[in-house]
Coordinates of C-alpha atoms and ligand atoms in Angstrom, one line a residue:
D21 CA 11.0 17.8 22.1
V22 CA 12.8 15.8 25.3
I23 CA 14.6 18.4 27.0
T24 CA 15.4 21.9 27.0
V25 CA 19.0 23.0 27.0
G26 CA 19.3 24.2 30.6
E27 CA 17.9 20.5 32.1
L28 CA 20.5 18.9 29.7
A29 CA 23.0 20.9 31.2
K30 CA 22.0 20.3 34.8
R31 CA 21.7 16.1 34.1
M32 CA 25.8 16.3 32.2
G33 CA 27.2 19.2 34.8
V34 CA 28.1 21.2 33.0
K35 CA 27.4 25.1 32.3
A36 CA 24.6 26.2 30.6
N37 CA 26.2 28.1 28.4
D38 CA 28.7 25.9 27.3
L39 CA 25.8 24.3 25.5
I40 CA 24.7 27.4 23.9
R41 CA 28.4 27.6 22.9
E42 CA 28.3 24.7 21.1
L43 CA 25.1 24.2 20.0
M44 CA 25.9 28.2 18.4
S45 CA 28.7 27.1 16.6
Q46 CA 27.2 24.6 15.3
G47 CA 24.6 27.5 14.0
N48 CA 21.7 26.9 16.9
M49 CA 21.1 29.9 18.0
V50 CA 19.2 28.6 20.9
T51 CA 18.2 30.1 24.6
I52 CA 18.8 28.2 28.2
N53 CA 15.0 27.4 27.9
H54 CA 15.2 26.3 23.9
P55 CA 13.7 21.7 23.5
L56 CA 16.4 20.0 22.1
D57 CA 14.7 16.7 20.0
Y58 CA 16.1 13.1 20.5
E59 CA 19.1 13.4 18.1
T60 CA 20.0 16.7 19.2
A61 CA 20.6 16.0 22.6
A62 CA 22.1 13.1 21.7
I63 CA 25.0 14.8 19.4
L64 CA 25.7 17.2 21.5
A65 CA 25.7 15.1 25.0
A66 CA 28.1 12.7 23.2
E67 CA 30.8 16.2 22.5
F68 CA 30.6 16.4 26.2
N69 CA 31.7 12.4 26.2
Y70 CA 28.0 11.8 27.6
E71 CA 25.4 9.5 26.3
V72 CA 22.1 10.1 25.9
E73 CA 19.2 7.3 26.4
N74 CA 16.0 7.4 24.7
V75 CA 13.4 6.6 27.3
G76 CA 10.7 7.9 25.8
F77 CA 8.2 6.8 23.3
N78 CA 6.9 4.4 21.9
E79 CA 3.9 4.7 20.0
E80 CA 2.5 0.9 20.1
T81 CA 2.1 1.7 23.6
I82 CA -0.5 4.7 23.1
L83 CA -2.4 3.2 20.4
N84 CA -2.7 -0.4 22.6
V85 CA -3.3 1.5 25.5
D86 CA -6.2 3.9 24.0
K87 CA -7.1 0.3 22.1
A88 CA -7.6 -1.6 25.8
A89 CA -9.6 1.1 26.8
V90 CA -12.3 -0.6 24.6
G91 CA -10.7 -4.2 25.1
E92 CA -9.6 -6.7 23.4
D93 CA -11.7 -8.0 20.3
K94 CA -14.1 -10.4 22.3
P95 CA -15.4 -13.1 19.8
E96 CA -19.5 -11.9 20.1
D97 CA -18.2 -8.3 19.4
L98 CA -16.7 -9.3 15.9
E99 CA -19.4 -8.7 13.1
P100 CA -19.6 -9.7 9.8
R101 CA -18.1 -6.6 7.7
P102 CA -18.9 -5.6 4.1
P103 CA -15.8 -6.1 1.3
V104 CA -13.5 -3.7 -0.6
V105 CA -13.4 -4.5 -3.4
T106 CA -10.5 -2.9 -6.3
I107 CA -11.2 -3.0 -9.8
M108 CA -7.6 -4.4 -12.4
G109 CA -7.2 -4.9 -15.9
H110 CA -5.6 -3.7 -18.9
V111 CA -6.0 0.3 -20.1
D112 CA -10.0 0.4 -22.2
H113 CA -11.2 -3.2 -21.4
G114 CA -13.5 -0.9 -19.4
K115 CA -12.5 -0.6 -15.1
T116 CA -13.6 3.3 -15.0
S117 CA -16.9 2.3 -17.6
L118 CA -17.8 -0.7 -14.4
L119 CA -17.1 1.5 -11.9
D120 CA -19.4 3.8 -13.5
A121 CA -22.1 1.0 -14.2
I122 CA -22.3 -0.6 -10.4
R123 CA -22.5 2.7 -9.4
A124 CA -25.8 3.6 -11.1
T125 CA -27.1 0.9 -11.1
N126 CA -27.7 0.8 -7.4
V127 CA -27.7 3.9 -6.4
I128 CA -29.0 3.6 -3.0
A129 CA -32.4 3.9 -2.7
G130 CA -34.0 6.8 -1.9
E131 CA -31.6 8.7 -3.6
A132 CA -31.9 8.4 -7.3
G133 CA -30.7 11.5 -9.0
G134 CA -29.1 12.4 -6.0
I135 CA -25.6 14.2 -6.6
T136 CA -22.6 11.5 -6.4
Q137 CA -19.0 12.6 -5.6
H138 CA -15.6 11.5 -6.3
I139 CA -13.7 10.6 -3.4
G140 CA -12.1 8.0 -3.9
A141 CA -14.1 5.2 -3.1
Y142 CA -17.8 4.7 -2.7
D143 CA -20.2 2.1 -1.6
V144 CA -23.3 0.1 -3.4
E145 CA -26.0 -2.2 -1.8
L146 CA -27.3 -4.7 -2.8
D147 CA -30.2 -6.6 -0.8
G148 CA -29.6 -4.2 2.0
R149 CA -25.6 -5.8 2.2
K150 CA -22.8 -3.7 1.2
I151 CA -19.6 -3.7 -0.7
A152 CA -17.1 -1.1 -0.4
F153 CA -15.7 0.0 -4.2
L154 CA -12.0 1.9 -4.5
D155 CA -12.5 3.7 -7.4
T156 CA -9.7 4.4 -8.5
P157 CA -9.1 2.2 -11.2
G158 CA -5.7 0.4 -12.2
H159 CA -2.9 -1.2 -9.5
E160 CA -1.6 1.6 -9.4
A161 CA -3.1 2.8 -6.2
F162 CA -4.0 -0.6 -4.9
T163 CA 0.4 -1.6 -5.1
A164 CA 1.4 2.6 -3.8
M165 CA -0.8 1.3 -0.3
R166 CA 0.9 -1.8 -0.5
A167 CA 4.2 -0.1 -0.8
R168 CA 3.5 1.4 2.8
G169 CA 2.2 -1.6 3.8
T170 CA -1.3 -1.2 4.2
S171 CA -4.2 -4.6 2.6
V172 CA -7.2 -2.5 1.9
T173 CA -8.5 -4.3 -0.5
D174 CA -10.4 -7.8 0.6
I175 CA -11.4 -8.6 -3.4
V176 CA -9.9 -7.7 -6.8
I177 CA -11.9 -7.6 -9.9
L178 CA -9.8 -8.1 -13.0
V179 CA -11.8 -6.8 -16.1
V180 CA -10.2 -8.5 -19.3
A181 CA -12.4 -7.4 -22.3
A182 CA -13.8 -10.4 -24.3
D183 CA -12.6 -9.1 -28.2
D184 CA -9.4 -8.0 -26.0
G185 CA -8.7 -10.5 -24.1
V186 CA -5.1 -11.3 -21.6
M187 CA -3.2 -8.1 -22.7
P188 CA 0.4 -7.0 -21.0
Q189 CA -1.6 -5.1 -18.3
T190 CA -4.3 -8.1 -17.0
R191 CA -0.4 -10.6 -16.3
E192 CA 0.5 -7.5 -14.4
A193 CA -2.5 -6.8 -12.7
I194 CA -2.3 -10.8 -12.0
N195 CA 0.7 -10.5 -10.3
H196 CA -0.2 -7.4 -8.3
A197 CA -3.2 -9.4 -7.0
K198 CA -1.0 -12.6 -6.2
A199 CA 1.9 -11.0 -4.4
A200 CA -0.6 -9.4 -2.5
G201 CA -2.5 -13.0 -1.8
V202 CA -5.8 -11.0 -3.1
P203 CA -8.7 -13.4 -4.3
I204 CA -9.5 -12.8 -8.4
I205 CA -13.1 -12.3 -9.5
V206 CA -12.8 -12.5 -13.3
A207 CA -15.3 -9.8 -15.1
V208 CA -15.5 -10.5 -19.1
N209 CA -16.5 -7.3 -20.4
K210 CA -17.3 -6.2 -23.6
I211 CA -19.6 -9.5 -24.3
D212 CA -22.0 -7.1 -26.0
K213 CA -19.6 -6.5 -28.7
P214 CA -20.2 -9.1 -32.4
G215 CA -16.3 -10.1 -32.0
A216 CA -16.7 -10.7 -28.1
N217 CA -15.5 -14.7 -27.2
P218 CA -15.6 -15.0 -23.8
E219 CA -14.7 -18.8 -24.0
K220 CA -11.3 -17.7 -25.1
V221 CA -10.7 -15.7 -22.2
K222 CA -11.1 -18.3 -20.1
Q223 CA -8.8 -20.3 -21.8
E224 CA -5.7 -17.7 -21.6
L225 CA -6.3 -17.3 -18.1
T226 CA -6.2 -20.5 -17.4
E227 CA -2.2 -20.0 -18.0
F228 CA -2.0 -17.7 -15.0
E229 CA -4.2 -20.5 -12.7
L230 CA -7.2 -18.6 -13.2
V231 CA -9.5 -21.2 -13.7
P232 CA -13.6 -21.6 -13.6
E233 CA -15.8 -23.5 -11.8
D234 CA -17.6 -25.3 -14.8
W235 CA -13.7 -26.1 -16.1
G236 CA -12.9 -28.1 -12.7
G237 CA -11.0 -24.3 -11.0
D238 CA -12.2 -22.1 -7.9
T239 CA -12.0 -18.9 -9.5
I240 CA -15.9 -16.9 -10.4
F241 CA -16.1 -15.8 -13.5
V242 CA -19.1 -12.9 -14.6
E243 CA -19.7 -12.3 -18.3
V244 CA -20.4 -8.0 -18.1
S245 CA -20.9 -5.7 -20.7
A246 CA -20.5 -2.1 -18.8
K247 CA -22.2 -0.4 -22.0
E248 CA -25.1 -1.9 -21.9
K249 CA -25.2 -2.8 -17.7
T250 CA -26.2 -6.4 -18.6
N251 CA -25.7 -8.9 -15.4
I252 CA -24.4 -5.9 -13.4
D253 CA -26.2 -7.4 -10.4
G254 CA -24.5 -11.0 -11.0
L255 CA -21.1 -9.7 -10.5
L256 CA -22.5 -7.8 -7.2
E257 CA -24.2 -11.5 -5.9
M258 CA -20.8 -13.1 -6.7
I259 CA -18.5 -10.7 -5.3
L260 CA -21.1 -11.3 -1.9
L261 CA -20.7 -14.8 -2.3
Q262 CA -16.9 -14.4 -2.3
A263 CA -17.0 -12.6 0.6
E264 CA -19.2 -14.8 3.0
V265 CA -16.1 -17.4 1.8
L266 CA -14.2 -15.0 3.1
D267 CA -15.9 -14.6 6.6
L268 CA -14.3 -10.7 7.2
K269 CA -15.4 -9.5 10.5
A270 CA -14.7 -6.2 11.9
N271 CA -15.1 -5.4 15.8
A272 CA -17.3 -1.7 15.4
K273 CA -17.7 -1.1 18.8
K274 CA -13.9 0.3 19.6
H275 CA -12.5 3.8 18.3
G276 CA -11.9 3.9 14.4
C277 CA -8.7 2.6 13.1
G278 CA -8.0 2.2 9.1
A279 CA -6.1 3.4 5.7
I280 CA -6.0 6.5 3.8
V281 CA -7.4 6.1 0.1
E282 CA -6.4 9.7 -0.8
A283 CA -5.9 13.1 0.5
R284 CA -5.6 16.6 -0.6
L285 CA -5.4 20.6 0.4
D286 CA -8.7 21.9 -0.6
K287 CA -8.4 26.2 -0.5
G288 CA -11.0 26.7 1.8
R289 CA -11.2 23.5 3.7
G290 CA -7.0 22.4 4.1
P291 CA -6.7 18.8 4.5
V292 CA -9.1 16.9 3.2
A293 CA -8.8 13.2 3.3
T294 CA -10.8 9.9 1.9
L295 CA -10.7 7.6 4.4
L296 CA -11.2 3.7 5.2
V297 CA -12.7 2.7 8.2
Q298 CA -11.3 -1.3 8.6
E299 CA -12.2 -1.5 12.2
G300 CA -14.0 -0.1 14.8
T301 CA -16.7 3.5 14.7
L302 CA -15.1 6.5 13.3
R303 CA -17.0 9.7 15.0
I304 CA -17.2 13.5 14.3
G305 CA -14.8 14.7 17.1
D306 CA -12.2 12.2 17.5
P307 CA -9.2 13.3 18.2
L308 CA -6.7 11.4 14.9
V309 CA -3.7 11.2 13.6
S310 CA -2.2 9.5 10.4
G311 CA 0.6 9.0 9.3
A312 CA 2.9 12.1 10.5
H313 CA -0.8 14.3 11.0
Y314 CA -3.0 14.7 13.6
G315 CA -6.6 16.8 14.6
R316 CA -9.8 16.5 15.4
V317 CA -12.3 14.9 12.9
R318 CA -14.2 18.3 12.2
T319 CA -16.6 16.6 9.2
M320 CA -17.5 13.5 8.0
T321 CA -18.9 13.5 4.5
N322 CA -19.8 10.1 2.6
D323 CA -19.9 9.7 -1.8
R324 CA -23.3 10.8 -1.8
G325 CA -22.4 14.5 -0.6
E326 CA -23.8 14.2 3.1
Q327 CA -22.7 14.6 5.9
V328 CA -22.5 11.5 8.3
Q329 CA -22.2 10.7 12.5
E330 CA -20.4 8.3 12.0
A331 CA -18.5 5.6 10.0
G332 CA -18.3 2.0 10.4
P333 CA -15.8 -1.2 9.5
S334 CA -15.3 -0.7 5.2
T335 CA -17.0 2.8 5.1
P336 CA -15.4 5.0 3.4
V337 CA -15.7 9.3 3.9
E338 CA -14.0 12.0 3.3
V339 CA -12.6 13.5 6.4
T340 CA -11.4 17.1 7.8
G341 CA -9.6 18.7 9.9
L342 CA -6.2 17.1 9.7
S343 CA -3.0 19.0 10.3
G344 CA -1.4 18.2 6.8
V345 CA -2.4 15.5 3.5
P346 CA -0.9 12.2 4.3
D347 CA 0.0 10.2 1.8
A348 CA -2.9 7.3 0.3
G349 CA -1.8 3.8 2.4
D350 CA -1.5 6.0 5.4
T351 CA -3.1 4.2 8.0
F352 CA -5.4 6.6 10.8
N353 CA -6.1 5.9 14.1
A354 CA -8.5 7.8 16.2
L355 CA -7.7 8.2 19.8
D356 CA -9.0 9.4 23.4
D357 CA -7.0 12.5 23.8
E358 CA -5.6 14.9 21.1
K359 CA -2.3 15.1 22.7
A360 CA -1.4 11.9 22.6
A361 CA -2.5 12.1 19.1
K362 CA 0.0 14.9 18.8
E363 CA 2.4 13.1 20.4
V364 CA 2.4 10.3 17.2
A365 CA 2.1 12.1 14.7
Q366 CA 5.2 14.4 16.0
H367 CA 7.3 11.4 16.9
R368 CA 6.9 9.5 13.5
A369 CA 8.2 12.9 11.5
Q370 CA 11.0 12.6 13.4
K371 CA 11.9 8.8 12.1
Q372 CA 10.3 9.4 9.5
R373 CA 13.9 12.3 8.5
E374 CA 15.3 9.4 10.7
A375 CA 14.4 7.2 7.9
E376 CA 15.5 8.8 5.2
L377 CA 19.3 9.4 6.6
A378 CA 18.9 6.4 6.3
K379 CA 17.7 4.2 4.0
T380 CA 19.3 0.9 3.6
S381 CA 17.4 -1.4 4.5
K382 CA 15.8 -3.1 0.7
V383 CA 16.7 -6.1 -0.8
S384 CA 19.8 -5.5 -3.0
L385 CA 22.7 -8.7 -4.7
D386 CA 25.3 -6.3 -2.7
Q387 CA 23.8 -6.9 0.4
L388 CA 22.2 -10.4 -0.4
Y389 CA 24.4 -12.7 1.5
A390 CA 25.2 -10.5 4.5
R391 CA 20.8 -10.8 4.9
L392 CA 21.2 -14.5 4.4
Q393 CA 23.3 -15.2 6.4
E394 CA 21.5 -12.6 9.8
G395 CA 19.0 -15.3 7.9
D396 CA 16.7 -11.9 7.8
V397 CA 16.1 -13.1 4.3
K398 CA 15.1 -16.3 2.6
E399 CA 14.6 -16.0 -0.7
L400 CA 15.6 -14.1 -3.2
K401 CA 12.2 -12.0 -4.5
V402 CA 13.1 -11.0 -9.3
I403 CA 11.2 -8.8 -10.6
L404 CA 12.1 -9.7 -14.5
K405 CA 12.3 -8.1 -17.6
A406 CA 13.6 -8.1 -21.1
D407 CA 13.1 -7.2 -24.5
V408 CA 11.3 -10.4 -26.2
Q409 CA 9.5 -13.0 -24.3
G410 CA 12.3 -15.0 -25.4
S411 CA 14.6 -13.7 -23.0
V412 CA 12.4 -13.7 -19.9
E413 CA 11.6 -17.2 -20.5
A414 CA 15.5 -17.6 -21.0
V415 CA 16.5 -15.7 -18.0
R416 CA 13.7 -17.2 -15.5
D417 CA 14.7 -20.7 -16.7
A418 CA 18.5 -20.3 -15.9
L419 CA 17.9 -17.9 -12.9
V420 CA 14.9 -20.3 -11.3
K421 CA 17.3 -23.3 -11.1
L422 CA 20.5 -21.0 -9.1
S423 CA 17.5 -21.8 -6.0
N424 CA 19.5 -23.5 -2.6
D425 CA 18.4 -24.4 0.7
I426 CA 19.7 -21.2 2.1
C427 CA 18.5 -19.0 -0.5
R428 CA 14.8 -19.8 -3.0
L429 CA 14.8 -17.4 -6.1
V430 CA 11.4 -16.3 -7.3
V431 CA 10.3 -14.3 -10.1
I432 CA 7.4 -12.8 -8.7
H433 CA 6.5 -10.7 -12.4
T434 CA 8.2 -11.0 -15.6
G435 CA 6.9 -8.8 -18.5
V436 CA 8.5 -7.7 -22.0
G437 CA 9.1 -4.2 -22.7
G438 CA 11.1 -1.2 -20.5
I439 CA 11.4 -0.9 -16.6
I440 CA 8.4 0.8 -16.0
E441 CA 7.1 3.1 -12.9
S442 CA 4.6 -0.3 -12.0
D443 CA 7.5 -2.3 -12.1
V444 CA 9.1 -0.3 -9.5
T445 CA 6.2 -0.2 -6.7
L446 CA 5.8 -3.6 -7.0
A447 CA 9.8 -3.5 -6.3
T448 CA 9.6 -2.0 -3.2
A449 CA 6.3 -3.6 -2.3
S450 CA 7.7 -6.7 -2.0
D451 CA 10.8 -6.2 -1.7
A452 CA 12.0 -7.9 -4.8
I453 CA 15.1 -6.4 -7.4
I454 CA 14.9 -6.1 -11.0
I455 CA 16.3 -7.3 -13.8
G456 CA 16.5 -6.0 -17.1
F457 CA 17.4 -7.8 -20.6
N458 CA 18.2 -6.1 -23.2
V459 CA 16.2 -3.6 -21.8
R460 CA 16.3 -0.3 -19.8
P461 CA 14.1 2.0 -17.1
E462 CA 12.2 4.8 -18.1
P463 CA 13.5 8.5 -16.9
K464 CA 10.7 8.2 -14.4
A465 CA 11.2 4.7 -13.0
A466 CA 14.9 5.2 -12.6
T467 CA 13.5 8.4 -10.5
L468 CA 11.1 6.1 -8.4
A469 CA 13.5 2.9 -8.0
E470 CA 16.3 5.8 -7.1
H471 CA 14.1 7.0 -4.1
E472 CA 12.9 3.6 -3.0
G473 CA 16.2 2.5 -2.5
V474 CA 15.6 -0.2 -5.4
D475 CA 18.8 -2.5 -7.1
I476 CA 18.1 -2.6 -10.7
R477 CA 20.1 -4.6 -13.0
L478 CA 20.9 -4.1 -16.3
Y479 CA 22.7 -7.4 -18.6
S480 CA 22.7 -8.0 -22.1
I481 CA 24.1 -11.4 -21.4
I482 CA 21.9 -14.1 -19.9
Y483 CA 25.3 -15.8 -18.7
D484 CA 26.3 -12.0 -16.9
A485 CA 22.6 -12.1 -15.0
V486 CA 23.1 -15.7 -13.9
A487 CA 26.9 -15.1 -13.0
D488 CA 26.0 -12.2 -10.6
V489 CA 23.2 -14.2 -8.7
K490 CA 25.0 -16.6 -8.2
S491 CA 27.3 -15.1 -6.9
A492 CA 25.8 -12.3 -5.1
M493 CA 24.3 -15.5 -2.8
E494 CA 27.3 -17.1 -2.3
G495 CA 28.3 -13.7 -0.9
L496 CA 31.3 -13.6 -4.2
L497 CA 29.9 -11.2 -5.9
A498 CA 32.6 -7.7 -6.7
P499 CA 31.2 -4.2 -5.5
T500 CA 29.1 -2.7 -8.0
L501 CA 31.2 1.1 -8.6
Ligands
LIG12 P1 -10.3 1.7 -18.7 O1 -10.0 2.2 -19.4 O2 -10.4 -0.4 -18.5 O3 -11.0 2.4 -17.6 O4 -11.6 1.4 -19.3 P2 -12.7 2.2 -20.1 O5 -13.8 2.1 -18.9 O6 -12.3 3.5 -19.8 O7 -13.1 1.6 -21.6 C1 -12.6 2.3 -23.0 C2 -13.3 1.7 -23.7 O8 -14.3 0.6 -23.7 C3 -14.8 3.2 -23.8 O9 -14.7 3.9 -25.0 C4 -16.0 2.2 -23.2 O10 -17.2 3.4 -23.7 C5 -16.0 1.3 -23.9 N1 -16.3 0.0 -23.0 C6 -16.1 0.0 -21.8 N2 -16.8 -1.1 -21.2 C7 -17.9 -1.9 -22.5 C8 -19.2 -2.4 -23.1 O11 -18.9 -3.5 -22.2 N3 -19.3 -3.1 -24.3 C9 -18.7 -2.1 -25.0 N4 -18.9 -2.5 -26.6 N5 -17.5 -1.3 -24.7 C10 -17.4 -0.8 -23.5

């Protein structure tokens, strides 16, 4: 809220009653002390030929001022932090089994038989070194987070069943991880099965530039059996090795900040959020802002159901005390002051409303030329789905040839079959358009695309697809009606 009706009237030199009458004619029953938000004040002022300047509020300033209270990250404050890992792969290749096996074999000392809780993430320890796992398997959560601009994953474990090999969702997972620039460790699973053929899996993955070290590449492959719990420690070793190479560091001395892994409304406890601390240390009682919600950390519980007082970098904890339920992938920040947290939250709520009203920033063929001219975009990212593999390749080859000095055309994902929700989330996360060749979007995918403003183009003739993209690049595309 920026200003009251009375204050606004005074500054414009008009009678408060005139303002009140105007507001009432718009259906707002207000009194002289009624606070107006910036938007309403601006519209109202415009009616009287005034302009309202928003001198206010800069969220970055508030968050930064607060960071300044604990100082910039000094090199000596940066300490190694545990890696955060997401498991991805084709359905039934053993993601859930592997998450369970890892958890079961690595109960932190003294807690064998303890009750574990699924809070959306957990951590394990190997010889005193920790690893945090996000335990929503699959790439939905991963991509949903990326779509919100959050990246929490340091390493992706790609699970491939040794008796099945590379399947469509394996390819999807690889493309998601690559689009996010996250290194992949391959876990070749189900090696206990009679039909297991790990060599074939390795062979198939070379096509995706995932080449094992003993074949001259630099991808770590680990053969495991989630069912028999074979070589789980070997996998953890390799994760820690990869983490060392990544040289992951964080400053635990500042206020906690990070991302929401999942959140829900609990009947008794109110909003409950699992959050992953990425930097700093979060403590009981800390004022907190997450998305458009705020509050204080009332309780903090780890994945073993224990109450904790504080949580440092790469630690997942379940927290209560927020005013509402944030979305997975929203960031959170602890602040000095609950009032500041509230202000930031309210400001964001306001911005969300504005963004709802003006949802135009996504790349679409219609606006491509304008955005190229503005230097706003330099490449067109495309997700390509088609009815048969032959068409995928033919359309891709034709599209890629359109790249020129001003606009590079990059196909970030291809697949055979209809356009599905995960195509749309990937498009949202990567600012891509989707081209369907002889396929249609599934209803859910169409709804999501509409909601997210993702441009889906459907064709049945290669020439048409190529001609449209070419025209769009040259600013000659006829508007779609
Ligand atoms: P997800 O869909 O990727 O999460 O796969 P699940 O973990 O649900 O596993 C799918 C099926 O494969 C289940 O019936 C598991 O018991 C089985 N499975 C998982 N890992 C192994 C393994 O290492 N060996 C064998 N033989 N079966 C496994």
